[in-house]
PDB file of C-alpha atoms in Angstrom:
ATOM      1  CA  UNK Z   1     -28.578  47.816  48.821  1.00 88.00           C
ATOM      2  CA  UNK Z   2     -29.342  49.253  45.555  1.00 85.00           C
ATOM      3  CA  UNK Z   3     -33.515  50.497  45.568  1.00 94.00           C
ATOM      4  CA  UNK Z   4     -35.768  53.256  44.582  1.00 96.00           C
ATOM      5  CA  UNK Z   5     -38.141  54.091  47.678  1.00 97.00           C
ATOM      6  CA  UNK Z   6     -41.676  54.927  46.745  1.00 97.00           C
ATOM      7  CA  UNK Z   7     -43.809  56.349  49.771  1.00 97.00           C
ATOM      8  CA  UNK Z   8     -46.910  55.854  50.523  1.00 96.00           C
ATOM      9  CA  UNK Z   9     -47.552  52.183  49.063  1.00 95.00           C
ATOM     10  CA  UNK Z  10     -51.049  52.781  49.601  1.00 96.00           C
ATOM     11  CA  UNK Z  11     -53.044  55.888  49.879  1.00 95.00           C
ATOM     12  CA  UNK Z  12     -57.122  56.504  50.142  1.00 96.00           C
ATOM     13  CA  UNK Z  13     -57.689  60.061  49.436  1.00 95.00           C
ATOM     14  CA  UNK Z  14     -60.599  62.286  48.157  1.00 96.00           C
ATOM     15  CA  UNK Z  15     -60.911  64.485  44.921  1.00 97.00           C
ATOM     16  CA  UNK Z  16     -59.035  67.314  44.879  1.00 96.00           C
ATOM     17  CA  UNK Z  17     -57.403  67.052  47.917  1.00 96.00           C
ATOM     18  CA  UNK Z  18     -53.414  67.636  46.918  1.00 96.00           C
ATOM     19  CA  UNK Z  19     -51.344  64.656  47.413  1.00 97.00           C
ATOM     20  CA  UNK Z  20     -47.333  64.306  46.965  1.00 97.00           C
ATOM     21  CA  UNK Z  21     -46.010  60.033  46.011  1.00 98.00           C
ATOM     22  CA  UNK Z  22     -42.500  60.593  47.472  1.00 98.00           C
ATOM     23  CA  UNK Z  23     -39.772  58.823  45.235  1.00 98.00           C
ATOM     24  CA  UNK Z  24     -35.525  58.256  46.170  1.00 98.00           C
ATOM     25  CA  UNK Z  25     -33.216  56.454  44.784  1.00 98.00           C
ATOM     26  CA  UNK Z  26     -29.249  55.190  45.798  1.00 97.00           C
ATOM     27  CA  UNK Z  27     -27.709  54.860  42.896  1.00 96.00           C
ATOM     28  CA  UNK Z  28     -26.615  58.374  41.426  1.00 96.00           C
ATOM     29  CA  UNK Z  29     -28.199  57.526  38.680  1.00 95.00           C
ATOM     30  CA  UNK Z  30     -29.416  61.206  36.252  1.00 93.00           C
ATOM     31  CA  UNK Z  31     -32.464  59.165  34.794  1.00 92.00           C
ATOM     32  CA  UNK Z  32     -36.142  58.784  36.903  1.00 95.00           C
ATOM     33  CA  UNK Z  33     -39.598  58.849  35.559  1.00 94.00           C
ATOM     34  CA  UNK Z  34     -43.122  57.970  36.676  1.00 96.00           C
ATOM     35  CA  UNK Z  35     -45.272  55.941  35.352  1.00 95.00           C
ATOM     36  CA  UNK Z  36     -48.748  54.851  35.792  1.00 96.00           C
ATOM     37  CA  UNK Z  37     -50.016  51.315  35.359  1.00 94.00           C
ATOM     38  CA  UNK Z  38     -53.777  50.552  34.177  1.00 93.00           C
ATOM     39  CA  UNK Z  39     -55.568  47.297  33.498  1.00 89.00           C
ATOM     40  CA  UNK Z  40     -55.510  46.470  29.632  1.00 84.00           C
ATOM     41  CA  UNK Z  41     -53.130  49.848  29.061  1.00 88.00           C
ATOM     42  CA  UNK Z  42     -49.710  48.502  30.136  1.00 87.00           C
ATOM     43  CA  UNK Z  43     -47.348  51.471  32.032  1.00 91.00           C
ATOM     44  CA  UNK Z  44     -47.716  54.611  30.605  1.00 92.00           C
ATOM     45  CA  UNK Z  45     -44.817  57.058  31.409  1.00 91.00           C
ATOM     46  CA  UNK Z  46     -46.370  60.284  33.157  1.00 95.00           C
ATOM     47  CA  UNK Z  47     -43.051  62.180  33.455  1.00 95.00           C
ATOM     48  CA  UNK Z  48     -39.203  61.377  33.104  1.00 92.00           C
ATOM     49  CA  UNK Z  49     -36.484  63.669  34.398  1.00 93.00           C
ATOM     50  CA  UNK Z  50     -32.731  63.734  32.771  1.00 90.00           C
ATOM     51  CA  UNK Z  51     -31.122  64.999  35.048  1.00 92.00           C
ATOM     52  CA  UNK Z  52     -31.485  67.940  38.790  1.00 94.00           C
ATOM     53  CA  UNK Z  53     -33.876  70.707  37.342  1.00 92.00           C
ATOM     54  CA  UNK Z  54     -34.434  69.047  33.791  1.00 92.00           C
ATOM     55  CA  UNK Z  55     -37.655  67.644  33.663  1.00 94.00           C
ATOM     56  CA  UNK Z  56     -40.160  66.287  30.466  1.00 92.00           C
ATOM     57  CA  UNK Z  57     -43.489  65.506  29.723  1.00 92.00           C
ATOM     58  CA  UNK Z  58     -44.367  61.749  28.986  1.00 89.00           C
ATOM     59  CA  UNK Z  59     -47.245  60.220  27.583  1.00 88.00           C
ATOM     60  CA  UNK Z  60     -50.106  61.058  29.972  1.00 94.00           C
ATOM     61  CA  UNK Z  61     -48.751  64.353  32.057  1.00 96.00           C
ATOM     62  CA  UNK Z  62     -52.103  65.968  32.284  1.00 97.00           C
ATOM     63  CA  UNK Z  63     -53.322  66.416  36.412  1.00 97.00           C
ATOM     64  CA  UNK Z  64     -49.433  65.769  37.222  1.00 98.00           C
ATOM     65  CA  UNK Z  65     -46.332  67.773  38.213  1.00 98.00           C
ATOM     66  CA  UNK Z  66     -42.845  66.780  39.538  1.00 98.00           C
ATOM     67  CA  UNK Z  67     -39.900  68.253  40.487  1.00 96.00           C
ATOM     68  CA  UNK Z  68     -36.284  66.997  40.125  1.00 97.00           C
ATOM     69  CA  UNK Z  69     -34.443  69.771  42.807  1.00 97.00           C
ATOM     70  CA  UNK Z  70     -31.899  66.807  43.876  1.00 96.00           C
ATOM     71  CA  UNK Z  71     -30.613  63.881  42.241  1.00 96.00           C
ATOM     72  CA  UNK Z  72     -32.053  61.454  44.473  1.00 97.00           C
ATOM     73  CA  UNK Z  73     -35.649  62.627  44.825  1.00 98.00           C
ATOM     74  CA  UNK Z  74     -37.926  62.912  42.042  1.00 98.00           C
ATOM     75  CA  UNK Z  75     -41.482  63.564  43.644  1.00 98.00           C
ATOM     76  CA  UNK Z  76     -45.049  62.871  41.908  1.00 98.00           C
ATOM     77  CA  UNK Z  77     -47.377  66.044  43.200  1.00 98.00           C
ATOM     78  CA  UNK Z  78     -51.438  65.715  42.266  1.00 97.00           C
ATOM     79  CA  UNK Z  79     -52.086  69.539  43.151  1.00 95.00           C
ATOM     80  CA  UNK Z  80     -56.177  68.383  42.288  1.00 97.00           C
ATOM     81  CA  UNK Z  81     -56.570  64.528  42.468  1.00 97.00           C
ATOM     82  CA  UNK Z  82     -59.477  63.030  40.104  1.00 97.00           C
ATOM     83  CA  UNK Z  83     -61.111  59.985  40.058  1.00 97.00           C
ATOM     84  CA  UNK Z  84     -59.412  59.131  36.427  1.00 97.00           C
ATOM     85  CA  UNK Z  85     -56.469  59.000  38.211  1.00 98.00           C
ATOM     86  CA  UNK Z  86     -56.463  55.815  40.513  1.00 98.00           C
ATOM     87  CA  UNK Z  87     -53.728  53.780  39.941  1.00 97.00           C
ATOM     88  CA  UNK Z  88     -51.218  52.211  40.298  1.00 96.00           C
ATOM     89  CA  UNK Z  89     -47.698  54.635  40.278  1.00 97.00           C
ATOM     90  CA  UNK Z  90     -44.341  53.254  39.508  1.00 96.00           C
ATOM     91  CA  UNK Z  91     -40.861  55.296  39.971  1.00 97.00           C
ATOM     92  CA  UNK Z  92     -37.956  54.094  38.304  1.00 95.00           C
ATOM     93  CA  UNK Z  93     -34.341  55.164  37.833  1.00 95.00           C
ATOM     94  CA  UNK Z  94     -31.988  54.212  35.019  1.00 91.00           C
ATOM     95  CA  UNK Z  95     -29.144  53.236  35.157  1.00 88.00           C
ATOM     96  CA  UNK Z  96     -26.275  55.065  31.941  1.00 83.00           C
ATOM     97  CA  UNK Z  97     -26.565  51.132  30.346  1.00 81.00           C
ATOM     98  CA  UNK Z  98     -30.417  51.721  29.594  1.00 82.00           C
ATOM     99  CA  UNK Z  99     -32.144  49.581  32.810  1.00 88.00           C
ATOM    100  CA  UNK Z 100     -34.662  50.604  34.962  1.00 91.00           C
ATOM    101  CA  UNK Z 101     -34.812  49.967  38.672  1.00 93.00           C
ATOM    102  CA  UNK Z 102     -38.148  50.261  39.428  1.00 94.00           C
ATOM    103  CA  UNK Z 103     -39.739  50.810  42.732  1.00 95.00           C
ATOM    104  CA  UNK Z 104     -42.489  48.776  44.721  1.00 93.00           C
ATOM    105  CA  UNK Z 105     -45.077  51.154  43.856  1.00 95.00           C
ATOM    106  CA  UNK Z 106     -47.930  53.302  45.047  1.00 97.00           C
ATOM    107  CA  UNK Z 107     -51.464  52.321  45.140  1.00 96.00           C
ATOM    108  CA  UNK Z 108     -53.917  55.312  45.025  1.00 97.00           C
ATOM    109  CA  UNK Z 109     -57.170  55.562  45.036  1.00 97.00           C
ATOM    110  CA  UNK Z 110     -59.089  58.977  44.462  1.00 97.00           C
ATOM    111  CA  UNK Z 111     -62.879  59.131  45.778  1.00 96.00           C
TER     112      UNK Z 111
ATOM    113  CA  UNK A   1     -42.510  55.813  14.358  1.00 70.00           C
ATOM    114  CA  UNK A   2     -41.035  53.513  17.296  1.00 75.00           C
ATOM    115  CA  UNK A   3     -43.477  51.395  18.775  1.00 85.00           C
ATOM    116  CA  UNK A   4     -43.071  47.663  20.280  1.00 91.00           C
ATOM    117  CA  UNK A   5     -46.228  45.237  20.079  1.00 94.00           C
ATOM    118  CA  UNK A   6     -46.387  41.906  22.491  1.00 95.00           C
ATOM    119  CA  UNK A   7     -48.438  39.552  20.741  1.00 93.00           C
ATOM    120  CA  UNK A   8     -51.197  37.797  23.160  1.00 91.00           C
ATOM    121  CA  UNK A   9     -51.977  39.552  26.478  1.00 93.00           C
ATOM    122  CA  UNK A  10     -52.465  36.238  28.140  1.00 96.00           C
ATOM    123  CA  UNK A  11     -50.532  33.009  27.952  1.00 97.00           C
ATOM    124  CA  UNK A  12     -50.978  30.038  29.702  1.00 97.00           C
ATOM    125  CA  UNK A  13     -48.769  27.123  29.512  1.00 97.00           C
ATOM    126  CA  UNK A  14     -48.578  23.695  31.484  1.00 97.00           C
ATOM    127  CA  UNK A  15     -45.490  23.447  34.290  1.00 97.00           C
ATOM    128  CA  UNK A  16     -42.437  21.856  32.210  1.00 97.00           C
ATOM    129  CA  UNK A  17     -43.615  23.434  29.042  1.00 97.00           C
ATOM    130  CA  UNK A  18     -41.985  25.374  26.773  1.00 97.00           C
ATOM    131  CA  UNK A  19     -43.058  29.227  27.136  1.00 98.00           C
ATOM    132  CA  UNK A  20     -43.075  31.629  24.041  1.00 98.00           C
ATOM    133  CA  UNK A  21     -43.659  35.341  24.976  1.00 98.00           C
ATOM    134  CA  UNK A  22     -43.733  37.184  21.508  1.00 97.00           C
ATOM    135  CA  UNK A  23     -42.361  41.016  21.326  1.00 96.00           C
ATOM    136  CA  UNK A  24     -42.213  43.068  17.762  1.00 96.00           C
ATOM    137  CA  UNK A  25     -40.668  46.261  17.453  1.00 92.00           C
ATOM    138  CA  UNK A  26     -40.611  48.921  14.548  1.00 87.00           C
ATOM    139  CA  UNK A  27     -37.895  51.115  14.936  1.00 78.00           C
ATOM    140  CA  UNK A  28     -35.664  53.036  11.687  1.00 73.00           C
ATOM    141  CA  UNK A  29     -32.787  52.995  13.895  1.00 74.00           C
ATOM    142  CA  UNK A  30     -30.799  50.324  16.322  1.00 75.00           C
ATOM    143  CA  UNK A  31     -33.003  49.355  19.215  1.00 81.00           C
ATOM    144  CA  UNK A  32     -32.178  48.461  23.169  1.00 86.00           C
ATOM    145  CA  UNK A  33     -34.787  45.965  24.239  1.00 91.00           C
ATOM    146  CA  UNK A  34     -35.534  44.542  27.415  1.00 94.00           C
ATOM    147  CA  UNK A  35     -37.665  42.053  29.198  1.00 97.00           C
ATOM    148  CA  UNK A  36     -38.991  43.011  32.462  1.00 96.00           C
ATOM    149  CA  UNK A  37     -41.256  40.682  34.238  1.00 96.00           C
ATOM    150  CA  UNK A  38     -43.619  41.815  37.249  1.00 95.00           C
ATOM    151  CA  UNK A  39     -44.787  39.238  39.982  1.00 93.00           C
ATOM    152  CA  UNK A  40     -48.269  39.970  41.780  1.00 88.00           C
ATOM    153  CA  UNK A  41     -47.899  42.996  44.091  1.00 84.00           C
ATOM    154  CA  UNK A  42     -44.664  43.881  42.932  1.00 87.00           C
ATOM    155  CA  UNK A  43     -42.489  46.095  40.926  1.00 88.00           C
ATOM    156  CA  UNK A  44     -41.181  45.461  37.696  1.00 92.00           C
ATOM    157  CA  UNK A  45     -37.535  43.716  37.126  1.00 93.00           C
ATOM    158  CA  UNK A  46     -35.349  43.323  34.651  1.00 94.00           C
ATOM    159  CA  UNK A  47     -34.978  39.606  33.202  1.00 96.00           C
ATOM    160  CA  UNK A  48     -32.711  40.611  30.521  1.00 95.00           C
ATOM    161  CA  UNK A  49     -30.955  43.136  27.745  1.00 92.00           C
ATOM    162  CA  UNK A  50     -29.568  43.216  24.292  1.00 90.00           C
ATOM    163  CA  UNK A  51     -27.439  46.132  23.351  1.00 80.00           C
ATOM    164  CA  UNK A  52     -26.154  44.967  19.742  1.00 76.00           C
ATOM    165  CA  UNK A  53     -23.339  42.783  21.560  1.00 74.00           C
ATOM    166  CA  UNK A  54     -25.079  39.346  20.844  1.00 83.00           C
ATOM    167  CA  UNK A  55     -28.046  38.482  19.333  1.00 88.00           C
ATOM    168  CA  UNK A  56     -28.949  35.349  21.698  1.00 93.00           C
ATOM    169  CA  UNK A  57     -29.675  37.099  25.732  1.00 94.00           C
ATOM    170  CA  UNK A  58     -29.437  35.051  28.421  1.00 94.00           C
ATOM    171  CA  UNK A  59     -31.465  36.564  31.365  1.00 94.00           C
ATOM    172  CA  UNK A  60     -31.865  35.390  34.827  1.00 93.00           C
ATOM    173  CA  UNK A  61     -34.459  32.043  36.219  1.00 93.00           C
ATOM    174  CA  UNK A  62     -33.549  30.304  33.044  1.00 96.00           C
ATOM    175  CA  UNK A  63     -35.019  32.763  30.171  1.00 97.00           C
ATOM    176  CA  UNK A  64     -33.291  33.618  27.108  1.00 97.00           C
ATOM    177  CA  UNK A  65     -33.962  35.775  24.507  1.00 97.00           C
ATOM    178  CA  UNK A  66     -33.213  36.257  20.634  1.00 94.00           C
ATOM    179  CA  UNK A  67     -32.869  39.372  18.488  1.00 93.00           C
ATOM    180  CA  UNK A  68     -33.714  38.733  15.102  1.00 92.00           C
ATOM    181  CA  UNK A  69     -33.339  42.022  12.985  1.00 89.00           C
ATOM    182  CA  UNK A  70     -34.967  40.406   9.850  1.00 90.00           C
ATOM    183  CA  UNK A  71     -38.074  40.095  11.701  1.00 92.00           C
ATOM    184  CA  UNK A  72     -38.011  42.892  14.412  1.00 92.00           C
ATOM    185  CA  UNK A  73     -38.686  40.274  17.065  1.00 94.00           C
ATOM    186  CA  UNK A  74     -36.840  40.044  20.611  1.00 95.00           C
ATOM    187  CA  UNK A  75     -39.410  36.929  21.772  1.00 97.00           C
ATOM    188  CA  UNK A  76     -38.512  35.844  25.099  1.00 98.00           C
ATOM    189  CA  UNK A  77     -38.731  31.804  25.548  1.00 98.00           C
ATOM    190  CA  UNK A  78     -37.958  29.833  28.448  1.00 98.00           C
ATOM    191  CA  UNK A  79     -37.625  25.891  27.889  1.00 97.00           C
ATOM    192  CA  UNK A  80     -39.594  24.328  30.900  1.00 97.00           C
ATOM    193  CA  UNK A  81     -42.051  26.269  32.419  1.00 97.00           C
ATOM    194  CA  UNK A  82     -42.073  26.399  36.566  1.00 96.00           C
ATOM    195  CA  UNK A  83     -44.860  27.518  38.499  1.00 96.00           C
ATOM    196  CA  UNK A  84     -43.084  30.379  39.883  1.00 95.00           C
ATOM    197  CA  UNK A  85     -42.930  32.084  36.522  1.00 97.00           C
ATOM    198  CA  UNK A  86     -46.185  33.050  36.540  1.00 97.00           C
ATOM    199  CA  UNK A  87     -46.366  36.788  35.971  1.00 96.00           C
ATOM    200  CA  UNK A  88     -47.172  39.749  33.747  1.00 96.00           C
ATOM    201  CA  UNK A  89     -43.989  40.087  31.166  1.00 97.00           C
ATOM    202  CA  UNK A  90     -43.258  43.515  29.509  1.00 96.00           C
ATOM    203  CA  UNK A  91     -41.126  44.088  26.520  1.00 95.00           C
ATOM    204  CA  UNK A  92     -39.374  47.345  26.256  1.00 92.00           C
ATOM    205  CA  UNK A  93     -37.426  49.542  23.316  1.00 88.00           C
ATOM    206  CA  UNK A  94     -35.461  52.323  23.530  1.00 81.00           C
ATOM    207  CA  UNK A  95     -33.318  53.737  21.101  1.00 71.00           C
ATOM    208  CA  UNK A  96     -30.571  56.019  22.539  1.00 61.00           C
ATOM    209  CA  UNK A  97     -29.148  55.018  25.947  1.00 54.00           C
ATOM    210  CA  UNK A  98     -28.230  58.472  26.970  1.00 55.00           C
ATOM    211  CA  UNK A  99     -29.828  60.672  24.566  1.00 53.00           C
ATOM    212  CA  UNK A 100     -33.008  59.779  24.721  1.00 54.00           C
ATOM    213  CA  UNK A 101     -35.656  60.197  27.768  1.00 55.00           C
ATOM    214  CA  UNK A 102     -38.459  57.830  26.651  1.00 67.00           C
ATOM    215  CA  UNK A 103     -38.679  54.267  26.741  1.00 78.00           C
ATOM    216  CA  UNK A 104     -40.973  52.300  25.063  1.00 85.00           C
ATOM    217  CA  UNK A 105     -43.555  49.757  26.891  1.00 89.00           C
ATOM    218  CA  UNK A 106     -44.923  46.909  24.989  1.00 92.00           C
ATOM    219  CA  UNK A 107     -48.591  46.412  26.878  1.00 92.00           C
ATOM    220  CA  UNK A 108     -47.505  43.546  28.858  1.00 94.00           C
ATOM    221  CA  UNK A 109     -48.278  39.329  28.152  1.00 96.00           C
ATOM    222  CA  UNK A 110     -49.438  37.716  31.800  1.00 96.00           C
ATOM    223  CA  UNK A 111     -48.186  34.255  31.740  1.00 97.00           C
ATOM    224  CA  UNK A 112     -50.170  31.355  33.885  1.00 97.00           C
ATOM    225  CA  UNK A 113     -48.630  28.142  34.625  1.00 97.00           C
ATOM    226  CA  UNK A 114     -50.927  25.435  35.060  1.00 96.00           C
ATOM    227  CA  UNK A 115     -49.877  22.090  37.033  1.00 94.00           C
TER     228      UNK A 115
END
């Protein structure tokens, strides 16, 4: 079955304790991104990848990193969680025809 | 510069209504749009696409969509509302397929369906 994985779905953590939102997909596709979901502010793209080892800033990139070492895996890394960052995290691959396959997401919370 | 606008953040509509979701774009070259719609503790999905090969979309549970270039509009109707299409719907532009890396998100329009 076609899916992008997001792991954990829910994490509790405390400020700047790193933390690492896991993110696969199946479907060979070169596009993935992050994005982060707010109340009132829609999803906000955090960072998008093109393709292994080519990776972009999106809107809001600030207190984030990823990596893109293998096609599949395209890993959100908070090396100093905030507060300002609780939220809710979405992963998505694209498929060459322009749609995104989102995953179930990741709920974090930062103390 | 590109930007997409979904008039009214809330909608709420009586079951067997028609449903209106409203999305505006401004773009100086040919968009992609999309509908996505996210149920409660979910991800997002995609309802439908138009990629210049017709101007009326049909998407999946019954929603259809119209690109009007005139008024930069892709609104997304449905005829008769169900209770199960309650959820927040999110209008999306892009303007290169491969090309470009970012996508677009209009801020979202939650729909309730009332009995």
């Amino acid at each position: 079955e076609a899916q992008v994985t997001q792991n954990p779905r829910y994490l509790i953590t405390v400020t700047g304790k790193k933390l690492t939102v896991t993110c696969s997909q199946n479907m060979n596709h070169e596009y993935m991104s992050w994005y982060r979901q707010d109340p009132g502010l829609g999803l906000r793209q955090i960072y998008y990848s093109m393709n292994v080892e080519v990776t972009d800033k999106g809107d809001v990139p600030e207190g984030y990193k990823v990596s893109r070492k293998e096609k599949r895996n395209f890993p959100l890394i908070l090396e100093s969680p905030s507060p300002n960052q609780t939220s809710l995290y979405f992963c998505a691959s694209r498929k060459d025809t322009g749609e995104l396959f989102f995953g179930e997401g990741s709920r974090l919370t930062v103390l | 510069a590109q930007s997409v606008t979904q008039l009214g953040s809330h909608v709420s509509v009586s079951e067997g209504a028609l449903v209106l979701l409203r999305c505006n774009y401004s773009s100086s070259v040919p968009p992609y749009l999309f509908w996505y719609v996210q149920y409660p503790n979910q991800g997002l999905q995609l309802l439908l696409k138009y990629t210049s090969a017709a101007t009326l979309v049909k998407g999946i549970n019954g929603f259809e969509a119209e690109f009007k270039k005139s008024e930069t509009s892709f609104h997304l109707t449905k005829p008769s509302a169900h209770m199960s299409d309650a959820a927040e719907y999110f209008c999306v532009v892009t303007f290169w397929v491969r090309s470009q890396g970012n996508l677009i998100f209009g801020k979202g329009t939650k729909l309730s369906v009332k009995p």
